[in-house]
């Protein structure tokens, strides 16, 4: 896999696909596209650190290791996990906390882990794509730390008429420069922040943490 450094100039880019977001969905999309030998521009505003996972709380329902274990197969990524990410997954299995007294019971009896370990897992997985160490993923990858200011279909809002193409305007993090991109397809994997239930239904244990 060829992986380019973050660009800081506005010379224009073209790729088969633009992927926005570096959480679980964005990572999976990048992996499948690279496995298909597509050219990918990957944009993330959080320096490819696992998306919005850091904003969520530890809840057994969304940190179960048996769900993560499925990613060791070929559903999440076509050629399985890079070794660095597999090491993180094995550690999660070894340190998992059993789920007790739940209904329905945990069918795999594997348990759950903290979101900090999940975050480490996804961060390691993204790093394997960024540094080119993920074997079998032979497309080309251009990573940009920044955010998309605009994405539109060519021909809309005064755009040109290049059939089937998308146009994106990307702000480069840490400066004032922008990058222009054309792509045949777009994957928006920006995720969503956690949403608390109405205040009357909010248990004290779920209350928002005080500002530090």
Tab-separated table of C-alpha atoms in Angstrom:
chain	number	residue	atom	x	y	z
A	1	UNK	CA	0.000	0.000	0.000
A	2	UNK	CA	1.220	3.490	-0.805
A	3	UNK	CA	0.414	6.056	1.853
A	4	UNK	CA	1.168	9.731	1.342
A	5	UNK	CA	1.765	12.308	4.049
A	6	UNK	CA	-0.749	14.987	4.876
A	7	UNK	CA	-0.804	17.631	2.166
A	8	UNK	CA	-0.456	21.325	2.943
A	9	UNK	CA	-0.761	22.793	-0.542
A	10	UNK	CA	-3.807	23.400	-2.700
A	11	UNK	CA	-2.764	21.655	-5.891
A	12	UNK	CA	-5.888	19.513	-6.190
A	13	UNK	CA	-6.339	15.783	-5.668
A	14	UNK	CA	-8.257	13.010	-7.358
A	15	UNK	CA	-9.192	9.649	-5.862
A	16	UNK	CA	-11.578	6.800	-6.448
A	17	UNK	CA	-13.125	7.478	-3.058
A	18	UNK	CA	-13.145	10.102	-0.325
A	19	UNK	CA	-13.647	8.684	3.186
A	20	UNK	CA	-14.497	11.144	5.969
A	21	UNK	CA	-14.057	9.923	9.550
A	22	UNK	CA	-11.687	7.534	11.333
A	23	UNK	CA	-13.953	5.676	13.713
A	24	UNK	CA	-14.880	1.987	13.276
A	25	UNK	CA	-16.970	2.622	10.139
A	26	UNK	CA	-14.356	4.828	8.491
A	27	UNK	CA	-11.555	2.371	9.234
A	28	UNK	CA	-13.552	-0.526	7.804
A	29	UNK	CA	-14.425	1.461	4.669
A	30	UNK	CA	-10.782	2.379	4.087
A	31	UNK	CA	-9.717	-1.241	4.546
A	32	UNK	CA	-12.187	-2.624	2.032
A	33	UNK	CA	-11.350	0.058	-0.520
A	34	UNK	CA	-7.603	-0.517	-0.203
A	35	UNK	CA	-8.139	-4.275	-0.477
A	36	UNK	CA	-9.926	-3.597	-3.776
A	37	UNK	CA	-6.854	-1.587	-4.890
A	38	UNK	CA	-8.722	1.683	-5.000
A	39	UNK	CA	-7.155	5.098	-4.458
A	40	UNK	CA	-8.462	6.673	-1.253
A	41	UNK	CA	-8.266	10.110	0.314
A	42	UNK	CA	-8.976	9.765	4.048
A	43	UNK	CA	-9.939	12.878	5.994
A	44	UNK	CA	-10.295	13.082	9.762
A	45	UNK	CA	-10.457	16.006	12.154
A	46	UNK	CA	-9.217	14.007	15.134
A	47	UNK	CA	-5.819	12.898	13.821
A	48	UNK	CA	-7.098	9.365	13.113
A	49	UNK	CA	-7.501	8.566	16.811
A	50	UNK	CA	-10.588	6.361	16.680
A	51	UNK	CA	-13.360	8.819	15.927
A	52	UNK	CA	-15.889	9.751	18.599
A	53	UNK	CA	-15.281	6.708	20.818
A	54	UNK	CA	-13.603	8.882	23.429
A	55	UNK	CA	-16.902	10.705	24.001
A	56	UNK	CA	-18.780	7.558	25.067
A	57	UNK	CA	-19.030	5.969	28.510
A	58	UNK	CA	-18.141	2.422	29.532
A	59	UNK	CA	-21.340	0.415	29.157
A	60	UNK	CA	-21.251	-3.393	28.757
A	61	UNK	CA	-23.663	-3.201	25.810
A	62	UNK	CA	-21.218	-1.252	23.647
A	63	UNK	CA	-17.881	-2.604	24.864
A	64	UNK	CA	-18.421	-6.360	24.626
A	65	UNK	CA	-15.306	-8.252	23.646
A	66	UNK	CA	-17.214	-11.023	21.871
A	67	UNK	CA	-18.525	-8.442	19.393
A	68	UNK	CA	-15.027	-7.099	18.816
A	69	UNK	CA	-13.735	-10.639	18.396
A	70	UNK	CA	-15.698	-10.966	15.167
A	71	UNK	CA	-13.350	-8.400	13.677
A	72	UNK	CA	-10.594	-11.000	13.770
A	73	UNK	CA	-12.386	-12.689	10.884
A	74	UNK	CA	-13.130	-11.343	7.425
A	75	UNK	CA	-16.368	-9.441	7.990
A	76	UNK	CA	-14.882	-6.221	9.331
A	77	UNK	CA	-11.850	-6.314	7.008
A	78	UNK	CA	-11.343	-8.656	4.029
A	79	UNK	CA	-7.815	-9.789	4.950
A	80	UNK	CA	-8.341	-9.851	8.695
A	81	UNK	CA	-6.612	-7.645	11.224
A	82	UNK	CA	-3.011	-6.462	11.060
A	83	UNK	CA	-0.869	-8.062	13.748
A	84	UNK	CA	-0.620	-4.908	15.857
A	85	UNK	CA	-4.408	-4.679	16.116
A	86	UNK	CA	-4.707	-8.425	16.787
A	87	UNK	CA	-2.342	-7.984	19.730
A	88	UNK	CA	-4.662	-5.323	21.162
A	89	UNK	CA	-7.659	-7.613	20.641
A	90	UNK	CA	-5.934	-10.521	22.393
A	91	UNK	CA	-5.149	-8.256	25.339
A	92	UNK	CA	-8.810	-7.254	25.571
A	93	UNK	CA	-9.797	-10.924	25.744
A	94	UNK	CA	-7.245	-11.630	28.450
A	95	UNK	CA	-8.374	-8.732	30.644
A	96	UNK	CA	-12.145	-8.842	29.964
A	97	UNK	CA	-14.566	-8.509	32.891
A	98	UNK	CA	-17.250	-11.247	33.048
A	99	UNK	CA	-20.842	-10.131	32.588
A	100	UNK	CA	-22.904	-11.385	35.511
A	101	UNK	CA	-26.597	-11.304	36.274
A	102	UNK	CA	-27.651	-9.899	32.913
A	103	UNK	CA	-30.721	-10.790	30.841
A	104	UNK	CA	-30.314	-12.294	28.343
A	105	UNK	CA	-27.024	-13.879	29.468
A	106	UNK	CA	-23.783	-13.301	27.598
A	107	UNK	CA	-23.869	-16.212	25.079
A	108	UNK	CA	-20.122	-16.245	24.451
A	109	UNK	CA	-19.262	-15.698	28.130
A	110	UNK	CA	-16.375	-13.494	27.047
A	111	UNK	CA	-17.243	-10.355	28.985
A	112	UNK	CA	-16.632	-6.693	28.387
A	113	UNK	CA	-13.777	-4.245	28.347
A	114	UNK	CA	-13.329	-0.523	28.831
A	115	UNK	CA	-13.725	1.957	26.017
A	116	UNK	CA	-10.130	3.043	26.543
A	117	UNK	CA	-8.990	-0.368	25.305
A	118	UNK	CA	-11.442	-0.211	22.398
A	119	UNK	CA	-10.034	3.192	21.545
A	120	UNK	CA	-6.487	1.770	21.599
A	121	UNK	CA	-7.586	-1.053	19.315
A	122	UNK	CA	-9.058	1.227	16.658
A	123	UNK	CA	-6.164	3.663	16.907
A	124	UNK	CA	-3.718	0.814	16.255
A	125	UNK	CA	-5.803	-0.388	13.339
A	126	UNK	CA	-5.865	3.079	11.747
A	127	UNK	CA	-2.107	3.392	12.274
A	128	UNK	CA	-1.500	0.161	10.346
A	129	UNK	CA	-3.215	1.656	7.303
A	130	UNK	CA	-1.493	5.002	7.694
A	131	UNK	CA	2.033	3.584	7.932
A	132	UNK	CA	1.468	0.942	5.237
A	133	UNK	CA	2.107	-2.062	7.488
A	134	UNK	CA	-1.289	-3.700	6.870
A	135	UNK	CA	-0.547	-6.538	4.446
A	136	UNK	CA	-2.832	-7.206	1.501
A	137	UNK	CA	-4.318	-3.720	1.391
A	138	UNK	CA	-2.669	-2.600	-1.824
A	139	UNK	CA	-4.575	0.493	-2.849
A	140	UNK	CA	-3.115	3.982	-2.482
A	141	UNK	CA	-3.947	6.086	0.549
A	142	UNK	CA	-3.631	9.843	1.036
A	143	UNK	CA	-4.363	10.898	4.627
A	144	UNK	CA	-5.371	14.447	5.443
A	145	UNK	CA	-5.765	15.763	8.985
A	146	UNK	CA	-8.496	18.348	8.606
A	147	UNK	CA	-12.194	18.702	7.953
A	148	UNK	CA	-14.430	18.881	4.914
A	149	UNK	CA	-15.918	22.322	4.421
A	150	UNK	CA	-18.024	21.344	1.441
A	151	UNK	CA	-18.929	18.214	-0.513
A	152	UNK	CA	-21.141	18.422	-3.579
A	153	UNK	CA	-21.918	16.549	-6.738
A	154	UNK	CA	-20.218	18.026	-9.778
A	155	UNK	CA	-22.651	20.250	-11.645
A	156	UNK	CA	-24.501	21.356	-8.516
A	157	UNK	CA	-24.365	24.909	-7.192
A	158	UNK	CA	-22.376	26.176	-10.137
A	159	UNK	CA	-19.946	23.256	-10.229
A	160	UNK	CA	-18.550	21.842	-13.435
A	161	UNK	CA	-20.181	19.063	-15.397
A	162	UNK	CA	-17.659	16.221	-14.964
A	163	UNK	CA	-20.138	13.358	-14.931
A	164	UNK	CA	-20.441	11.296	-11.748
A	165	UNK	CA	-17.731	13.107	-9.845
A	166	UNK	CA	-17.889	14.606	-6.372
A	167	UNK	CA	-16.101	17.792	-5.420
A	168	UNK	CA	-14.818	18.432	-1.890
A	169	UNK	CA	-13.150	21.386	-0.228
A	170	UNK	CA	-10.981	20.373	2.722
A	171	UNK	CA	-9.494	22.623	5.384
A	172	UNK	CA	-6.026	21.462	6.465
A	173	UNK	CA	-5.673	21.250	10.253
A	174	UNK	CA	-3.293	23.674	11.919
A	175	UNK	CA	-3.354	26.346	9.230
A	176	UNK	CA	-5.413	28.306	6.760
A	177	UNK	CA	-4.720	26.284	3.614
A	178	UNK	CA	-7.351	24.266	1.803
A	179	UNK	CA	-7.251	21.239	-0.487
A	180	UNK	CA	-9.541	20.655	-3.455
A	181	UNK	CA	-10.533	17.092	-4.231
A	182	UNK	CA	-12.488	15.243	-6.886
A	183	UNK	CA	-13.644	11.692	-6.214
A	184	UNK	CA	-15.870	9.124	-7.860
A	185	UNK	CA	-17.559	8.206	-4.580
A	186	UNK	CA	-17.815	9.461	-0.999
A	187	UNK	CA	-18.164	7.595	2.305
A	188	UNK	CA	-19.354	9.785	5.183
A	189	UNK	CA	-18.409	7.958	8.389
A	190	UNK	CA	-18.429	10.873	10.793
A	191	UNK	CA	-20.340	9.080	13.546
A	192	UNK	CA	-22.495	10.746	16.171
A	193	UNK	CA	-21.889	12.007	19.702
A	194	UNK	CA	-23.612	10.205	22.587
A	195	UNK	CA	-27.075	11.500	23.477
A	196	UNK	CA	-28.289	11.371	27.080
A	197	UNK	CA	-31.915	10.382	27.822
A	198	UNK	CA	-34.291	13.079	29.117
A	199	UNK	CA	-33.248	14.478	32.493
A	200	UNK	CA	-36.107	12.742	34.303
A	201	UNK	CA	-34.805	9.374	33.118
A	202	UNK	CA	-31.146	10.065	33.818
A	203	UNK	CA	-29.722	7.870	36.618
A	204	UNK	CA	-27.205	9.628	38.814
A	205	UNK	CA	-24.470	7.265	37.600
A	206	UNK	CA	-25.019	8.555	34.050
A	207	UNK	CA	-24.934	12.223	34.904
A	208	UNK	CA	-22.606	14.306	32.808
A	209	UNK	CA	-19.181	14.733	34.423
A	210	UNK	CA	-18.342	18.120	35.860
A	211	UNK	CA	-15.936	20.319	33.951
A	212	UNK	CA	-12.313	19.916	34.952
